[in-house]
C-alpha atoms as a printed R data frame, in Angstrom:
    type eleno elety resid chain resno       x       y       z
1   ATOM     1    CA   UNK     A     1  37.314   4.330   0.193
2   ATOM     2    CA   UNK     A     2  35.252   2.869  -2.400
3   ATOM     3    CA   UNK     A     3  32.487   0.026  -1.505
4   ATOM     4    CA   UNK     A     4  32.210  -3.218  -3.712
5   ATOM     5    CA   UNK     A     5  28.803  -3.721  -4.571
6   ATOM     6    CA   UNK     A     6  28.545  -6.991  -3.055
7   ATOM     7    CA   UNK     A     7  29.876  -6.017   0.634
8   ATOM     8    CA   UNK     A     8  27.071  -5.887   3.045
9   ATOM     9    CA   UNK     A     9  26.209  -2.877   4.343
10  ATOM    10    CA   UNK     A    10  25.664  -1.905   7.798
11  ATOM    11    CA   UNK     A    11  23.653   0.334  10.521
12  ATOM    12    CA   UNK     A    12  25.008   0.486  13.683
13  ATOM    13    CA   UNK     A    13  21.834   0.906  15.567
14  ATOM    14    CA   UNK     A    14  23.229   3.674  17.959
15  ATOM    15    CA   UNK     A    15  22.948   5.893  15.372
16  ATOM    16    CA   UNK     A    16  19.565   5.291  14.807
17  ATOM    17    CA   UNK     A    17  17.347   7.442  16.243
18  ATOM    18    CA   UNK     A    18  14.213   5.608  17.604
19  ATOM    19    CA   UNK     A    19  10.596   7.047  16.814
20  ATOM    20    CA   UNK     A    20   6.695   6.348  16.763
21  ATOM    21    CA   UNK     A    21   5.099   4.524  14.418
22  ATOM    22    CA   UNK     A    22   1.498   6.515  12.391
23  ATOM    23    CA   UNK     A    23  -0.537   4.142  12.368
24  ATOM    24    CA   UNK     A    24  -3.711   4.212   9.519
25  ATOM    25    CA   UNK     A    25  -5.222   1.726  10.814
26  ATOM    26    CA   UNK     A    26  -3.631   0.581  14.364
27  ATOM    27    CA   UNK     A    27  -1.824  -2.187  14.460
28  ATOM    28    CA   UNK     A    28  -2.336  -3.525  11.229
29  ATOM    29    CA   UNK     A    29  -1.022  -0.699   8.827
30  ATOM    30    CA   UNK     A    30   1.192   2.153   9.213
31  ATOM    31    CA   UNK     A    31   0.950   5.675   7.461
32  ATOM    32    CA   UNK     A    32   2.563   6.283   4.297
33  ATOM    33    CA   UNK     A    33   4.317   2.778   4.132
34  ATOM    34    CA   UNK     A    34   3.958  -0.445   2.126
35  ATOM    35    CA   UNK     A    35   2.057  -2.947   3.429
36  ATOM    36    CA   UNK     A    36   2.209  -6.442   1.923
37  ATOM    37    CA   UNK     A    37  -0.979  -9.075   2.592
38  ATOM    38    CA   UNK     A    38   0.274 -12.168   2.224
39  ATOM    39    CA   UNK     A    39  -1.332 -15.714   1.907
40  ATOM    40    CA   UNK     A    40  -2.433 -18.449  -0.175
41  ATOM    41    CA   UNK     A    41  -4.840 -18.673  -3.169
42  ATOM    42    CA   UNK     A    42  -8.210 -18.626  -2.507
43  ATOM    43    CA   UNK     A    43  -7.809 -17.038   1.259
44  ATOM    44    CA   UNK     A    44  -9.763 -13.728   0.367
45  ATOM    45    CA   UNK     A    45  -6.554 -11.257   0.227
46  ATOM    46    CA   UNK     A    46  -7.789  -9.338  -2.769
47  ATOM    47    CA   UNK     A    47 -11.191  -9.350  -1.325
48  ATOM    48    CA   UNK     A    48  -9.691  -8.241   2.240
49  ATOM    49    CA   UNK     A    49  -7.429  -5.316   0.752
50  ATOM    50    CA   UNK     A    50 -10.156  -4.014  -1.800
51  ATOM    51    CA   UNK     A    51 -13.004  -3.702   0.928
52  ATOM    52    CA   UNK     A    52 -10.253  -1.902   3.022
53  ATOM    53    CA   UNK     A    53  -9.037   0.367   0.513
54  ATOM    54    CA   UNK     A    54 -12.462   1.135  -0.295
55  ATOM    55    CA   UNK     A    55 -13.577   2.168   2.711
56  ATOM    56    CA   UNK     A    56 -10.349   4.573   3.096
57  ATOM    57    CA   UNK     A    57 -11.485   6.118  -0.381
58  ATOM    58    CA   UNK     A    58 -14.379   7.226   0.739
59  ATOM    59    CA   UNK     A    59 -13.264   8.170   4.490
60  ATOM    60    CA   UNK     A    60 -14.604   5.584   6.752
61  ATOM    61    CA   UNK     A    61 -13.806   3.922   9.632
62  ATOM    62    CA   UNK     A    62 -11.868   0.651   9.383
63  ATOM    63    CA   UNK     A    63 -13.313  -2.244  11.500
64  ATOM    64    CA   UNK     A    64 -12.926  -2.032  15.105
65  ATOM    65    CA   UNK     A    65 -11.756   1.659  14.469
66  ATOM    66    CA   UNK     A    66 -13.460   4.906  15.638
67  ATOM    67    CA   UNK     A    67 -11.071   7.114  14.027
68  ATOM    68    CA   UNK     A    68 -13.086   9.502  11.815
69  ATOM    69    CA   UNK     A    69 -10.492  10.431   8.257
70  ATOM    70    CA   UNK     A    70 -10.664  11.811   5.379
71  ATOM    71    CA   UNK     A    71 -10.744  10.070   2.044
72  ATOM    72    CA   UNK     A    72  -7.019   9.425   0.561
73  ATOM    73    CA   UNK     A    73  -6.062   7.761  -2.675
74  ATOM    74    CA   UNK     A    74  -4.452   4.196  -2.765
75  ATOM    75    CA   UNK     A    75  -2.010   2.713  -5.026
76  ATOM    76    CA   UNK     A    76  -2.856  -1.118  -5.114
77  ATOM    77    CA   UNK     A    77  -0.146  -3.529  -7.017
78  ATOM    78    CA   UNK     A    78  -1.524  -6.918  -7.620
79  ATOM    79    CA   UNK     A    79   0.309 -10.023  -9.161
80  ATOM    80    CA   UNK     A    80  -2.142 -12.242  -9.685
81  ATOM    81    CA   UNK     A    81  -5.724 -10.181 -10.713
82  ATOM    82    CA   UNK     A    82  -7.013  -9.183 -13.704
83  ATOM    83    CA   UNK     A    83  -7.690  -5.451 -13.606
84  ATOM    84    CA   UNK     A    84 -11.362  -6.028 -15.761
85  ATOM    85    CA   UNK     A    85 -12.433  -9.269 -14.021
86  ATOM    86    CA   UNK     A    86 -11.319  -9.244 -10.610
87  ATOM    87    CA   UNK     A    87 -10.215  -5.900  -9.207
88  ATOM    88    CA   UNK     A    88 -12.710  -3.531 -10.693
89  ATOM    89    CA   UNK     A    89 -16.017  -5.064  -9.829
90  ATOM    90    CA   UNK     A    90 -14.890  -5.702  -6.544
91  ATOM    91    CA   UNK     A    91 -13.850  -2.319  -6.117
92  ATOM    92    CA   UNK     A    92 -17.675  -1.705  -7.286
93  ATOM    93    CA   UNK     A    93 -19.237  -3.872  -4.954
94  ATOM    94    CA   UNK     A    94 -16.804  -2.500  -2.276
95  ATOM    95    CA   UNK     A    95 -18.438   0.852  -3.149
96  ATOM    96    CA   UNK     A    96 -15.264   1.998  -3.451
97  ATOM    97    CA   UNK     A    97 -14.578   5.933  -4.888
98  ATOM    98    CA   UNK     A    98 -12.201   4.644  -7.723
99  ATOM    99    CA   UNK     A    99 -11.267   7.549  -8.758
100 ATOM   100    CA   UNK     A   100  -8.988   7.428  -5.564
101 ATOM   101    CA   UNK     A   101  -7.659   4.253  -6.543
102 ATOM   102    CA   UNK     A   102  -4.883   3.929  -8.572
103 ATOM   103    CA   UNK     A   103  -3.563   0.286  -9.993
104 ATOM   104    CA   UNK     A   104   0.602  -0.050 -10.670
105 ATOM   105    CA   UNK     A   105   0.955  -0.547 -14.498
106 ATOM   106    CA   UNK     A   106   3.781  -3.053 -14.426
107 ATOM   107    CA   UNK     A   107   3.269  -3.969 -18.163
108 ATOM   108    CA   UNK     A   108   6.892  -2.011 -19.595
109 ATOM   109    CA   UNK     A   109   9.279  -2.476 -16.024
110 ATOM   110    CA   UNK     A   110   8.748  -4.826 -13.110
111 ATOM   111    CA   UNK     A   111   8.665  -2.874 -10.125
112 ATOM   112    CA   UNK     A   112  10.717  -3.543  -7.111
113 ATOM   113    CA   UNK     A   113  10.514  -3.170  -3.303
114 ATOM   114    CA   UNK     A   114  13.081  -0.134  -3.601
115 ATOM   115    CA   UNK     A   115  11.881   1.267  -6.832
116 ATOM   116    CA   UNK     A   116  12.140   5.031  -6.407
117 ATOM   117    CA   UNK     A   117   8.993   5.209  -9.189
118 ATOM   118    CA   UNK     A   118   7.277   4.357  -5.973
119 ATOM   119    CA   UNK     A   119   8.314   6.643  -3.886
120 ATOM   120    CA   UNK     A   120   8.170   9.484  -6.772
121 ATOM   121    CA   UNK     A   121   4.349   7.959  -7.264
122 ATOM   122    CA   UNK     A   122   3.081   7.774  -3.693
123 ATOM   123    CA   UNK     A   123   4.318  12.005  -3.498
124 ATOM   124    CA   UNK     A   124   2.319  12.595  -6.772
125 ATOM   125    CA   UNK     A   125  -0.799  11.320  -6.065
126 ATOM   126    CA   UNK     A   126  -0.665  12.270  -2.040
127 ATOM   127    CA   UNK     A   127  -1.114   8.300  -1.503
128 ATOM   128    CA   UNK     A   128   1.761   9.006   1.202
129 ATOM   129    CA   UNK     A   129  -0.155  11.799   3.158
């Protein structure tokens, strides 16, 4: 039987098989999945997620974490920084390894929460691992 494409779809959650979540940074964000920081202008977001992601590109702890890691590479999407006047130099004074840092180009195709470019992305660059 065919499905319209505007019939809702749904789980039954018995077939769903329950598991852990792997935490990066416990409880704030899980391994290998997207995290959104959300908030109003002004409230230090960009500032929050740079220092963070800077501090996981070089392999150090998180705040209030003793969990020793390795560096990993980062793909950052932002909507409302400039690449040359707001996310680089406070990657820089971050001290973040930028060369693990990667920035989503949306300039051709917006990209959506169930892009598979994403997906395909976060495998090529081991931002998922």
């Amino acid at each position: 039987m065919e499905k319209n494409k505007n019939e809702l779809r749904l789980i039954n959650m018995a077939e769903v098989e329950a598991r852990e979540v792997d935490w990066l940074w416990y409880p704030y964000i899980p391994f290998g999945k997207i995290t959104i920081v959300q908030g109003d202008p002004g409230e230090g977001k960009t500032t929050f997620a740079l220092h963070i992601a800077a501090l996981l590109s070089k392999g150090e702890m998180l705040p209030c974490d003793d969990k020793k890691r390795k560096p990993i590479n980062i793909i950052y999407q932002t909507a409302e920084d400039g690449l040359e006047d707001t996310i680089k130099p406070r990657l820089l004074e971050a001290n973040a390894e930028c060369s693990r840092i990667l920035v989503i180009d949306e300039t051709e195709v917006q990209l959506s929460m169930t892009d598979e470019r994403l997906e395909k992305a976060m495998q090529e660059t081991g931002a998922n691992s």
